Tab-separated table of C-alpha atoms in Angstrom:
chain	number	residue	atom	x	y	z
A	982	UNK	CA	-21.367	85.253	30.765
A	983	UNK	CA	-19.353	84.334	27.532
A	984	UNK	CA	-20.450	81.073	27.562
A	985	UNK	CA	-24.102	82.105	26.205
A	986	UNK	CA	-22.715	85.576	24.737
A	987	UNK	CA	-23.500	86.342	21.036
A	988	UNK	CA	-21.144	87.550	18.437
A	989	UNK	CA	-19.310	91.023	19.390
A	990	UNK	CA	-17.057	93.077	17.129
A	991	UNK	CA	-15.567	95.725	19.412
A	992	UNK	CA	-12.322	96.832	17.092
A	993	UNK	CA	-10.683	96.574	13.810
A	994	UNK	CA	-9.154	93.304	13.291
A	995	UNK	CA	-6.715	92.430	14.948
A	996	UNK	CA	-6.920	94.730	18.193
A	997	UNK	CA	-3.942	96.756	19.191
A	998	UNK	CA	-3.377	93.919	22.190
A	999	UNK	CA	-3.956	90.862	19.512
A	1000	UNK	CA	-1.864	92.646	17.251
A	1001	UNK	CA	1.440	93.247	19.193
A	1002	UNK	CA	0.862	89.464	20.067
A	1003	UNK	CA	0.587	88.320	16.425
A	1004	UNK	CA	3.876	90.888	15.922
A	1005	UNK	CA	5.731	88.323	18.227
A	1006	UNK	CA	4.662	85.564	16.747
A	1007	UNK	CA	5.699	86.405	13.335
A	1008	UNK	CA	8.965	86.818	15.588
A	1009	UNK	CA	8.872	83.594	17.365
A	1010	UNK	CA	7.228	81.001	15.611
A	1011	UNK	CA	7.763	79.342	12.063
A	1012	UNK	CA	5.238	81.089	9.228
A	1013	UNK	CA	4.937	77.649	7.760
A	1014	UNK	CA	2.538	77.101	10.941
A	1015	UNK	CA	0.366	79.373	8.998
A	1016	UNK	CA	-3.101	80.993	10.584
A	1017	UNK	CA	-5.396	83.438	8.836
A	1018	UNK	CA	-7.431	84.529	11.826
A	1019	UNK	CA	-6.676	87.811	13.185
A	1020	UNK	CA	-7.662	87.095	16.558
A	1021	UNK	CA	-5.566	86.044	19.691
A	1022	UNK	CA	-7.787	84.340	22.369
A	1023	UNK	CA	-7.822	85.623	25.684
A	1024	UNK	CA	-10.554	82.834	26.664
A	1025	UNK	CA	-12.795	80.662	25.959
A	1026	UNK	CA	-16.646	79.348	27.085
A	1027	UNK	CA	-19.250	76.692	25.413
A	1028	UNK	CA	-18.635	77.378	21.589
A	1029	UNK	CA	-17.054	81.381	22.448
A	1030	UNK	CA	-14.346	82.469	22.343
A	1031	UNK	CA	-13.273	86.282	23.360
A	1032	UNK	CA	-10.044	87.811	22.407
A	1033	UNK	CA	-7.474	89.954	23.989
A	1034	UNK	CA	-9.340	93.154	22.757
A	1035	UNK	CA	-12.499	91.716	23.805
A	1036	UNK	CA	-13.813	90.976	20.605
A	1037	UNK	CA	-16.039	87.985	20.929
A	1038	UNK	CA	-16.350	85.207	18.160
A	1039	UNK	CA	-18.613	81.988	18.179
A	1040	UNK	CA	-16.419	78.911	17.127
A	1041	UNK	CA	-17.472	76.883	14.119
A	1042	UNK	CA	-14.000	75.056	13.910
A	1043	UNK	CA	-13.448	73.601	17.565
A	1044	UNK	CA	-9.848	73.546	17.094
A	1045	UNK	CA	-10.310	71.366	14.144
A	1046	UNK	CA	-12.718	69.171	15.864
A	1047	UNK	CA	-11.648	68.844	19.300
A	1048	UNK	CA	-14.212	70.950	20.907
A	1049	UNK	CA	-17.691	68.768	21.020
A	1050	UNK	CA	-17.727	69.671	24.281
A	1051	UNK	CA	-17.208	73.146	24.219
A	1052	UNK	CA	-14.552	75.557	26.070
A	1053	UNK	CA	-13.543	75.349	29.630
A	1054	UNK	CA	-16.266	72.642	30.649
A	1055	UNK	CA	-16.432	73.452	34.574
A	1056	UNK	CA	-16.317	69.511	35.432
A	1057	UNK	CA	-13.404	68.743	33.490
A	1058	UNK	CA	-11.393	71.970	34.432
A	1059	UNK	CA	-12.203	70.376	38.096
A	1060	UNK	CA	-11.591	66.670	37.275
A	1061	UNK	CA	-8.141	68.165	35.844
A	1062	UNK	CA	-7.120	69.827	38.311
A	1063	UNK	CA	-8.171	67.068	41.156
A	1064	UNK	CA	-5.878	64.789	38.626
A	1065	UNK	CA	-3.150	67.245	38.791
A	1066	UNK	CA	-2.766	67.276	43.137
A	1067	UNK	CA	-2.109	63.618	42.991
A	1068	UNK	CA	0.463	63.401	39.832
A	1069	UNK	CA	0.851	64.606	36.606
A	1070	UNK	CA	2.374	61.484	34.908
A	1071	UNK	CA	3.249	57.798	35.052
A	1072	UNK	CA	4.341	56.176	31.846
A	1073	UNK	CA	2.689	52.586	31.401
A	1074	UNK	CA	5.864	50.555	30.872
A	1075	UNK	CA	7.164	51.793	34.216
A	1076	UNK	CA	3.977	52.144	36.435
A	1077	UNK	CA	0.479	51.387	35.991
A	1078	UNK	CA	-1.836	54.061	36.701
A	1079	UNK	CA	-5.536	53.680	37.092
A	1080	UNK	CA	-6.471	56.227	35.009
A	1081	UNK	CA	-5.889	54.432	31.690
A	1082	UNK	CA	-6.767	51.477	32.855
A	1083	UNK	CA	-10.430	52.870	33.133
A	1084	UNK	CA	-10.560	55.054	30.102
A	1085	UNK	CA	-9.284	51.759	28.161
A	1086	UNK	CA	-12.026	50.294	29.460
A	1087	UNK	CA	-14.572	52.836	28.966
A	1088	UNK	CA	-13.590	52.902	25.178
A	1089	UNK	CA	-13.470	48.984	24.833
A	1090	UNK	CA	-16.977	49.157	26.140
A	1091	UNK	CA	-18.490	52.437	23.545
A	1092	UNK	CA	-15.685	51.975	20.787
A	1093	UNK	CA	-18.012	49.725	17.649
A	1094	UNK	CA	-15.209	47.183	16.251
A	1095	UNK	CA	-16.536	43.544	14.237
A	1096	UNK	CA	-14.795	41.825	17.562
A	1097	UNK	CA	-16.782	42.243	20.970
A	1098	UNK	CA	-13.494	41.389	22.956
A	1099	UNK	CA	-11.794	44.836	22.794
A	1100	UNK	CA	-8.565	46.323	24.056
A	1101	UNK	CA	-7.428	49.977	23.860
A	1102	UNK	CA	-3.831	51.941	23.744
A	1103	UNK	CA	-3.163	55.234	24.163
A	1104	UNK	CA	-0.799	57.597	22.265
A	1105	UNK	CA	-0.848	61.795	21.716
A	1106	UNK	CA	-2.305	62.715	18.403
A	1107	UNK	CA	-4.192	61.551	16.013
A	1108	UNK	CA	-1.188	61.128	13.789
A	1109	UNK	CA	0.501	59.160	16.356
A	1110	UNK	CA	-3.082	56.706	16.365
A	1111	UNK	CA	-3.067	56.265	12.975
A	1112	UNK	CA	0.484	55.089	13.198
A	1113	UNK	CA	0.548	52.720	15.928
A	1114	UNK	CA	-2.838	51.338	13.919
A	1115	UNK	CA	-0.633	50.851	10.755
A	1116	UNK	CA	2.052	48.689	13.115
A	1117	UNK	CA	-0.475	46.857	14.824
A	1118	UNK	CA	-2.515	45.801	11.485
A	1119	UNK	CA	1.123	44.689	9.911
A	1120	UNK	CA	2.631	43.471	13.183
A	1121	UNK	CA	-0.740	41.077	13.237
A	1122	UNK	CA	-1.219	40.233	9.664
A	1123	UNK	CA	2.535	39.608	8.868
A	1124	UNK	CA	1.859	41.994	5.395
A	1125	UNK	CA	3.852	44.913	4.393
A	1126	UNK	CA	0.846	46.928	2.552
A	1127	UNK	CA	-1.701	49.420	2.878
A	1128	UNK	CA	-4.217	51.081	1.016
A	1129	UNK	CA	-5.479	54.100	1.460
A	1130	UNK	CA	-7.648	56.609	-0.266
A	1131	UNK	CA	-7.954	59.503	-2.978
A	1132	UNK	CA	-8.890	62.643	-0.380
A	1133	UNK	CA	-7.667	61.438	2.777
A	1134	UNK	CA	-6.053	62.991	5.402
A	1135	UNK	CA	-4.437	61.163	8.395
A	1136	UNK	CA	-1.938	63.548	9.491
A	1137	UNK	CA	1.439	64.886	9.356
A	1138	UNK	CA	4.071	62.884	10.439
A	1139	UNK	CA	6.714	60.961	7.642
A	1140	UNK	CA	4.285	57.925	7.456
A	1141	UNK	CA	1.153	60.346	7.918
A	1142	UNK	CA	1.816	62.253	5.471
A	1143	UNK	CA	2.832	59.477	2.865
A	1144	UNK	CA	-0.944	58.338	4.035
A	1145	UNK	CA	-2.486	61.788	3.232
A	1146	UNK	CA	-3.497	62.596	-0.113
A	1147	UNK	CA	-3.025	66.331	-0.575
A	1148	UNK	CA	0.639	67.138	-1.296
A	1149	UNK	CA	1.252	70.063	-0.001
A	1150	UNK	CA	1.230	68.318	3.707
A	1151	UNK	CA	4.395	66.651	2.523
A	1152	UNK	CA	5.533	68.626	-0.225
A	1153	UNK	CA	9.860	68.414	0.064
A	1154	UNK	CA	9.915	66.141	2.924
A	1155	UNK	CA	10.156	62.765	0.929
A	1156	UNK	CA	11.631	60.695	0.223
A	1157	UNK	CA	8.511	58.569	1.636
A	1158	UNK	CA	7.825	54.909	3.544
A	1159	UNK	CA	7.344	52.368	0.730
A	1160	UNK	CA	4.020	50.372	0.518
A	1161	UNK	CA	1.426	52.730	0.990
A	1162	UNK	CA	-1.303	52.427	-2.448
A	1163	UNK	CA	-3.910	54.743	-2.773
A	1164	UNK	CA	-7.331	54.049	-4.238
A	1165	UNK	CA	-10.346	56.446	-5.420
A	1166	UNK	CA	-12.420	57.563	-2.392
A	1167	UNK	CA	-16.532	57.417	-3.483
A	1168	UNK	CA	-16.920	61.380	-4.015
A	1169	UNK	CA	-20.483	61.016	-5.447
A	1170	UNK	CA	-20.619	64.741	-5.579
A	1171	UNK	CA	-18.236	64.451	-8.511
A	1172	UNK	CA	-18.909	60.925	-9.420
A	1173	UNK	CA	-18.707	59.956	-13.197
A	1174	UNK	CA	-21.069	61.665	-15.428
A	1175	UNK	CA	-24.548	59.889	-15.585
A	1176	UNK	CA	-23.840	57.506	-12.968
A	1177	UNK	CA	-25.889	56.727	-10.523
A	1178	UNK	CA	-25.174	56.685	-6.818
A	1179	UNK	CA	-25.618	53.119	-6.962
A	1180	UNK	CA	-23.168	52.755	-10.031
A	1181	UNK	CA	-21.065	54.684	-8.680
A	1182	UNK	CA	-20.397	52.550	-6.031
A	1183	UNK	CA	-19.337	49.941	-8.276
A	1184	UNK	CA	-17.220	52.018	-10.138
A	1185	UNK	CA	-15.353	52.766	-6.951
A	1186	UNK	CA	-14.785	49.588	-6.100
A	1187	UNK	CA	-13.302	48.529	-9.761
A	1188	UNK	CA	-10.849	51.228	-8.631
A	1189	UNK	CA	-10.115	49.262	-5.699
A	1190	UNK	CA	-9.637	45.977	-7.047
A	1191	UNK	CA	-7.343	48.001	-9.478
A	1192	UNK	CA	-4.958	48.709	-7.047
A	1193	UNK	CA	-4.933	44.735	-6.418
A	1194	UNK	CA	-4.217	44.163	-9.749
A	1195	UNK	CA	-1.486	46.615	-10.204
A	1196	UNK	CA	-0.006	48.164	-7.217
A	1197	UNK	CA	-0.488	45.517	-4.266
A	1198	UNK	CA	-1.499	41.920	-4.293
A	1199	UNK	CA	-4.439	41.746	-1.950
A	1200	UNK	CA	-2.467	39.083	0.009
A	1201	UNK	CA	-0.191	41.633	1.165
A	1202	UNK	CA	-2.468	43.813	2.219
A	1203	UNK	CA	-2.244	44.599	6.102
A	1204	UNK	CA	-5.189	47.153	6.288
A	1205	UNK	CA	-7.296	49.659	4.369
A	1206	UNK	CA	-7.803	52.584	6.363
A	1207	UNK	CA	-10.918	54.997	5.523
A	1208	UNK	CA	-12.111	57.837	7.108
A	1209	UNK	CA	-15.806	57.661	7.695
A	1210	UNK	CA	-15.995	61.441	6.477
A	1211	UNK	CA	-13.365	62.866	4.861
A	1212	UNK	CA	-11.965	65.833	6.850
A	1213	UNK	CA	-9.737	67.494	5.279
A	1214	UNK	CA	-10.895	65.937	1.919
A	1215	UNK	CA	-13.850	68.054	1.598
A	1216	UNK	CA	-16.306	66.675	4.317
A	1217	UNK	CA	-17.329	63.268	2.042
A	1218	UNK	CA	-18.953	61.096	3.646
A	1219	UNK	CA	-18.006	57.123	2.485
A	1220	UNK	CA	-21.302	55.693	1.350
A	1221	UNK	CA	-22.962	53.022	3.466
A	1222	UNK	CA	-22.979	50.560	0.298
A	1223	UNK	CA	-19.634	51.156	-0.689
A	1224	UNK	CA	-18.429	50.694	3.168
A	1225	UNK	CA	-20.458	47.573	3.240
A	1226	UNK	CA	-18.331	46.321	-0.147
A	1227	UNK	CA	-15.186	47.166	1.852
A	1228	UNK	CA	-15.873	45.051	4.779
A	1229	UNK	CA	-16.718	42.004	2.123
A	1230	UNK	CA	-13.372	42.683	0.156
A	1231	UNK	CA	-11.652	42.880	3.771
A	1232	UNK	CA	-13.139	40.118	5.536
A	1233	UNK	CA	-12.516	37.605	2.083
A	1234	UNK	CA	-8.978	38.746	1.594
A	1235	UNK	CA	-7.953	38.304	5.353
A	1236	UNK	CA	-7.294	42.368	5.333
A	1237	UNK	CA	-8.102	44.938	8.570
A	1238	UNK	CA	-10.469	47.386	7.843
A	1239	UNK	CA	-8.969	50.741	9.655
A	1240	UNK	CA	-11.641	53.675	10.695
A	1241	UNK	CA	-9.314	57.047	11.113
A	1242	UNK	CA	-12.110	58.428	13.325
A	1243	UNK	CA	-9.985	61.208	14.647
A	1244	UNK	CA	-12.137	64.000	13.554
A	1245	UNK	CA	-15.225	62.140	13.082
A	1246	UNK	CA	-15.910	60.617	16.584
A	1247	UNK	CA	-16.686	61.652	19.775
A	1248	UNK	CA	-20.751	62.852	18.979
A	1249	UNK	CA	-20.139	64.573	15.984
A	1250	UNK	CA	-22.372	62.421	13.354
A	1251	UNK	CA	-25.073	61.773	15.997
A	1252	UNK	CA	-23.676	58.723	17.534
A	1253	UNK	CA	-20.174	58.488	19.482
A	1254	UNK	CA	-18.846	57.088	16.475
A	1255	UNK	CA	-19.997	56.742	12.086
A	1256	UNK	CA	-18.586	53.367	12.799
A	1257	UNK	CA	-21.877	53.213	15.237
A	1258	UNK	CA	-23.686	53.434	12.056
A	1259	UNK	CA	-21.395	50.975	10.049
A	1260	UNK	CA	-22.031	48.125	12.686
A	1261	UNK	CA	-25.488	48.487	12.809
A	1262	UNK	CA	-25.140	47.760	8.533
A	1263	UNK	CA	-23.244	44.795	9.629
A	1264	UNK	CA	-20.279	46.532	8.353
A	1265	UNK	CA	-17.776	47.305	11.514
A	1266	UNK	CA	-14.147	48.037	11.362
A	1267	UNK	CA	-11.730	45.838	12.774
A	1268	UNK	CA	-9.611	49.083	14.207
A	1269	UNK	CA	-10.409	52.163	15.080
A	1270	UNK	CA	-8.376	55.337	15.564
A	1271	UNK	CA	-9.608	58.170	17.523
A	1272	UNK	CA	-8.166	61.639	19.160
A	1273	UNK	CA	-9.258	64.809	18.899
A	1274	UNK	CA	-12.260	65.619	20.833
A	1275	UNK	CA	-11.355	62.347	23.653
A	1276	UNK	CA	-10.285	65.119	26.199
A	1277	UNK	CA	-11.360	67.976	25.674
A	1278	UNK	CA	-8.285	69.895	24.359
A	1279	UNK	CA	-5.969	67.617	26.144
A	1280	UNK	CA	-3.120	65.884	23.892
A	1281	UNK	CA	-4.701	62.309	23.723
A	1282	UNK	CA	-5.264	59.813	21.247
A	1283	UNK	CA	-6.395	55.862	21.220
A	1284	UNK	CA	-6.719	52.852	19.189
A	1285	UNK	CA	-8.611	50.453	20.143
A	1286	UNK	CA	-9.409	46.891	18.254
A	1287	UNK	CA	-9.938	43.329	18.943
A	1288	UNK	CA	-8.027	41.763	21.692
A	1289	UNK	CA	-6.884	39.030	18.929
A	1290	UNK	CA	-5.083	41.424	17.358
A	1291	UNK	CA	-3.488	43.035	20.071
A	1292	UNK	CA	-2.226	39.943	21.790
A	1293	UNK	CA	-0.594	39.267	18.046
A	1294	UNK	CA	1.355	42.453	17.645
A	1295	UNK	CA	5.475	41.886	19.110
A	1296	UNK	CA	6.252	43.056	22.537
A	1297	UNK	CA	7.761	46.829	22.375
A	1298	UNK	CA	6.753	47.960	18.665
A	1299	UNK	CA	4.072	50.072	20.460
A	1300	UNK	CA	3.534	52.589	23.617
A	1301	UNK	CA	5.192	55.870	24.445
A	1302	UNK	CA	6.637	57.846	27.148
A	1303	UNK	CA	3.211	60.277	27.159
A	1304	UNK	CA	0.537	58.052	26.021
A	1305	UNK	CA	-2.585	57.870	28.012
A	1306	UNK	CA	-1.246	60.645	30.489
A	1307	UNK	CA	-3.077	60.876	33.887
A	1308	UNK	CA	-4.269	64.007	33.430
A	1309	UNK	CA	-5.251	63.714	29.807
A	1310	UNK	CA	-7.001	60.549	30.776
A	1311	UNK	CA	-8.897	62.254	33.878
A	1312	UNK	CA	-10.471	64.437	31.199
A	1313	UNK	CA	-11.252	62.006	28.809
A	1314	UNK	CA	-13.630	60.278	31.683
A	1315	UNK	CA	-15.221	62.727	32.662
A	1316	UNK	CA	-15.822	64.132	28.949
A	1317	UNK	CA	-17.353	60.590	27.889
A	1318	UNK	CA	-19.289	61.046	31.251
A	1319	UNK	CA	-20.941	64.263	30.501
A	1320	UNK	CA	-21.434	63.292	26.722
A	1321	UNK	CA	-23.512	60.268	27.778
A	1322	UNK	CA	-25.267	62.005	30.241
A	1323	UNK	CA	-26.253	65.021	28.828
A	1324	UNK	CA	-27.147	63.232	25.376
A	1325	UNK	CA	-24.640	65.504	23.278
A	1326	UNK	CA	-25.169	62.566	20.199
A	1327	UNK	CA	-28.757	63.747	20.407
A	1328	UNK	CA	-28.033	67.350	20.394
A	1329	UNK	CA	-25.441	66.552	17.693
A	1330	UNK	CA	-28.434	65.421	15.579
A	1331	UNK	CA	-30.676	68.675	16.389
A	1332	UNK	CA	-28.017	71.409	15.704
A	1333	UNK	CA	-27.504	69.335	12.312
A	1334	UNK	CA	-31.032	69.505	11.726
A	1335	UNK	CA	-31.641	73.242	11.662
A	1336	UNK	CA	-27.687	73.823	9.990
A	1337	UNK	CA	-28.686	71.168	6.985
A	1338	UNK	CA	-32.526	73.156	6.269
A	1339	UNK	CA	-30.596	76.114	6.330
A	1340	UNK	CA	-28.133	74.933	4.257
A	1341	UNK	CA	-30.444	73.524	1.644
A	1342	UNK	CA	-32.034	76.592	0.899
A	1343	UNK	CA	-28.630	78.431	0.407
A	1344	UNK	CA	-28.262	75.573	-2.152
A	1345	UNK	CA	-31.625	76.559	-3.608
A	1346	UNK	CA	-30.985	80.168	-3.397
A	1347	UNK	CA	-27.322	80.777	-4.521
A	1348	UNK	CA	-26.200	79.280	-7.474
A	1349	UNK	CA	-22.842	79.267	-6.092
A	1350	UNK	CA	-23.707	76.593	-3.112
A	1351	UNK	CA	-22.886	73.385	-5.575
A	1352	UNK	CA	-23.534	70.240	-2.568
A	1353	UNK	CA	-24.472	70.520	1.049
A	1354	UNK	CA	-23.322	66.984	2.757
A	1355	UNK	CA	-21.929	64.954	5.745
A	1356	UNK	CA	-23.394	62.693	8.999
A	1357	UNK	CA	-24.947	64.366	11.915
A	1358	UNK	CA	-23.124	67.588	12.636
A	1359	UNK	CA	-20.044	66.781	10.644
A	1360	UNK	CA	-20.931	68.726	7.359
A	1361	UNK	CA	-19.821	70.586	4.570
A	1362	UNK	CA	-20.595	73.111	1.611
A	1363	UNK	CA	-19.514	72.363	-1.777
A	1364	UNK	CA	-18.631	76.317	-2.906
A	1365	UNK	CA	-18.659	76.036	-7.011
A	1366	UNK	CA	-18.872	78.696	-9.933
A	1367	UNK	CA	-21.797	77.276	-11.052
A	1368	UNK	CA	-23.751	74.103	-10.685
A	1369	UNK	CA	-23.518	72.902	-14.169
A	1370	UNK	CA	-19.148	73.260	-14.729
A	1371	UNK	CA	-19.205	72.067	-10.575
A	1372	UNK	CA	-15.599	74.671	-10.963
A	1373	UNK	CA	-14.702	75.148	-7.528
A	1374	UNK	CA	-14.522	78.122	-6.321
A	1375	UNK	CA	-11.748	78.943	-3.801
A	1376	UNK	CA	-11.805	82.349	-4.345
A	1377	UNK	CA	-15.107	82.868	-2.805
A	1378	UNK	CA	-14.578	80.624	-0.083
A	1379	UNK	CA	-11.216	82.516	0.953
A	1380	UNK	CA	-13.211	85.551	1.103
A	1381	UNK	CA	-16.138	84.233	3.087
A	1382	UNK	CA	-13.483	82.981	5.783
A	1383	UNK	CA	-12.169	86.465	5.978
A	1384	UNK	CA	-15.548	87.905	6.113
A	1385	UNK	CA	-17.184	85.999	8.789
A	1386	UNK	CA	-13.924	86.244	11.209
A	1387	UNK	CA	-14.477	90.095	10.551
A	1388	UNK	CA	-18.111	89.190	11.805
A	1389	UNK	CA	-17.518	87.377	14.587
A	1390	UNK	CA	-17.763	83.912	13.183
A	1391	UNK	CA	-14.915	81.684	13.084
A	1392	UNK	CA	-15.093	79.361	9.913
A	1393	UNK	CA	-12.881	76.831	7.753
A	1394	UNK	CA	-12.363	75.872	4.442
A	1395	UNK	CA	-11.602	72.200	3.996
A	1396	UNK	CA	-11.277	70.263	0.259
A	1397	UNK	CA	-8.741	69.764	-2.399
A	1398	UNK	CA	-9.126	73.444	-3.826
A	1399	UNK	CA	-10.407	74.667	-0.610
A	1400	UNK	CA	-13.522	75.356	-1.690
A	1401	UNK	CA	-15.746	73.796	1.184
A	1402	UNK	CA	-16.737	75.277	4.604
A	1403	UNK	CA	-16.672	73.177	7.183
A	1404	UNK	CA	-18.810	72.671	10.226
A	1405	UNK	CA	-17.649	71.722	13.572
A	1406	UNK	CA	-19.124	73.631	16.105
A	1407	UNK	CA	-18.988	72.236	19.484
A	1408	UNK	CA	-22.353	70.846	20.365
A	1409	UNK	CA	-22.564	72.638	23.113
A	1410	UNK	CA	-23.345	75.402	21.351
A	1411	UNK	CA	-26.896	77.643	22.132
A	1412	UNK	CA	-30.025	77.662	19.984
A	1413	UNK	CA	-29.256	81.531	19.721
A	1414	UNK	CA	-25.633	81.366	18.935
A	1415	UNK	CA	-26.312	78.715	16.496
A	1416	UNK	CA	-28.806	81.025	14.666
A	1417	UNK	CA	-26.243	83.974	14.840
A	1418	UNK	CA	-24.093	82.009	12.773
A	1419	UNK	CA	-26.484	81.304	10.262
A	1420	UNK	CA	-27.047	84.898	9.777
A	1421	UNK	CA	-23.751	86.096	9.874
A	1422	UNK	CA	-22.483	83.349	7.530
A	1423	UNK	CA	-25.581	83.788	4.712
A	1424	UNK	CA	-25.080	87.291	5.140
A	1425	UNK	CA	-21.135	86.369	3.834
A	1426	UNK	CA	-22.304	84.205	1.156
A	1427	UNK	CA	-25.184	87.332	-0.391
A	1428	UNK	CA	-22.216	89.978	0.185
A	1429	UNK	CA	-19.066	88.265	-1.703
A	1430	UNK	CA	-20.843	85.952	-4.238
């Protein structure tokens, strides 16, 4: 059975099948939708995935994150296709369908926001979440602004991408949406020189209040929107004093504090949510964005915040002809469902407990492991030259991607230089499939280092 199958190499990468495939797609499909896995999936089980030659690989990137749950759950495939014999679709402006009127409610229920009166909306994409979060916050506040943060990514789309800090998401596309400002994200990996952690977080907020000072007034400030771990940033987590700052800056200068939880919710860190964390510090957002992992590998997305500021945004500046579809929404229920009730947040925090150990003692053992970090299972390796210059080292991790693919294991680099591996297997994942990828991916690290 795939789902608690092991690693398998069977051919050279790609197979002749995966290869005519990848032929056609070269054919078919635009090479700026780049991929550097040789493998074509034929199907997919728990956290494995088996190819078209029959090459097997375990999955440590969860399409990006929106695998917690694994492959091909058997209850969702069935509350999918018991969705799909009564109707595909019914848009929300024209007909109400129950569906999304209980996921909204489900999320207003497990979603942690600063307001216990909650209402939810549904869109496609994370993207798409952060967006309609950006309208809401300046639909409700009446302010043009928002700040966002040295590292971040919130997606690709024109306003997206202005959002997102790495360039070459939007590099040529501009010109870009006015008003977004951009302060320095509290990387305490590379943190000033003889600060301390605690410092640190001072110095980051200076940086803040800089961008008050000279880019936007805080009084026209709509939002500041944070990710709770930077994804495609590196896998930084945003320090619990420096979140705790935030919410003081936020909640004195009448601002919304935004969580972009897209990639970071849904069990990853240990809880449903990091923002689980940041309400027990008395710290909650007053939005929060999520996709990804909601349905399983269905197109969903949702924002859901206080139902003050819902009831203040204008009549028609949000929805959407797909948002919250039925059968989307069917598999967002039951995934919630069997999340809850098979304690995935729990197993979230077990799978991180062997991966960090391990992880430690690469950083111990190789001089090229520079920082091992994250919450829960949402982690990352800092791949450097050396541990005293901190020089990132994209080389090696562009090699170690290549190698572990050619090993059955399925990795991704992440960071500004791409020099971090990332971890999202779905928590689903077996104890011995977990420890497979340990060896195959140390094995990577002691053969191109």
């Amino acid at each position: 059975m795939l789902r608690d199958a092991l690693p398998e190499i069977k051919t050279l990468l790609p197979g002749p099948k995966a290869e005519a495939v990848l032929k056609r797609r070269e054919e078919a499909v635009p090479g700026a939708i780049k991929s550097v896995y040789p493998c074509v999936i034929s199907r997919g089980e728990g956290a494995m995935l088996e190819d078209l030659d029959g090459n097997r690989f375990l999955d440590w990137v969860g399409g990006v994150g929106v695998l917690n749950i694994g492959y091909s759950h058997p209850e969702i495939v069935e509350a999918v296709k018991e969705q799909s014999e009564k109707y595909f679709h019914g848009m929300m402006n024209i007909v109400t369908h129950e569906g999304y009127i209980e996921l909204a409610e489900k999320m207003n229920e497990i979603v942690p926001l600063k307001s216990e009166k909650r209402k939810t909306m549904f869109a496609n994409s994370g993207a798409e979440a952060i967006e309609n979060a950006v309208k809401i916050a300046k639909s409700y506040t009446g302010r043009p602004n928002i700040i966002v943060f040295s590292g971040a990514f919130h997606g690709r789309t024109l306003l997206a991408a202005t959002m997102t800090a790495k360039k070459t998401y939007a590099f040529g596309i501009g010109p870009f949406p006015d008003g977004i400002y951009r302060a320095e994200f509290p990387y305490l990996y590379r943190k000033p020189v003889g600060l301390s952690d605690a410092a640190a977080v001072d110095y980051y907020m200076e940086k803040l209040q800089k961008v008050f000072e000279e880019a936007s007034p805080a009084e026209f400030v709509a939002g500041i929107v944070v990710e709770p771990v930077q994804g495609e940033g590196g896998f930084v987590p945003a320090p619990m004093e420096w979140v705790k700052a935030l919410r003081k800056i936020c909640d004195e200068k009448g601002i919304l504090l935004i969580a972009d939880e897209v990639q970071t919710g849904f069990g990853r860190s240990g809880r449903m949510f990091v923002s689980n964390y940041w309400k027990d510090a008395g710290c909650a957002p007053d939005i929060l964005a999520s996709a990804k992992s909601i349905a399983g590998g269905l197109p969903l997305s949702a924002v859901t915040a206080s139902a003050e500021i819902f009831d203040g945004v204008k009549g028609g500046i949000i929805g959407g002809t797909f948002g919250g579809n039925a059968l989307a929404c069917a598999s967002a229920l039951k995934v919630i469902e069997i999340m809850e009730r098979e304690d995935l947040c729990s197993r979230s925090g077990e799978i991180s407990d062997v991966c960090r150990s391990r992880f430690e003692l690469w950083k111990d053992k190789f001089e090229e492991v520079g920082d091992v970090r994250g919450i829960g299972c949402m982690m990352g390796i800092e791949f450097v030259t050396d541990k005293q210059s901190k020089q990132p080292h994209t080389v090696l991790v562009r090699e170690l991607v290549d190698y572990c693919v050619r090993h059955g294991l399925i990795v991704e680099s992440a960071g500004a230089y791409s020099n971090v591996i990332r971890f999202l297997c779905p928590l689903v994942v077996t104890d011995a499939q977990l420890e497979s990828g340990l060896a195959i991916l140390e094995s990577a690290i002691e053969s191109c280092r």
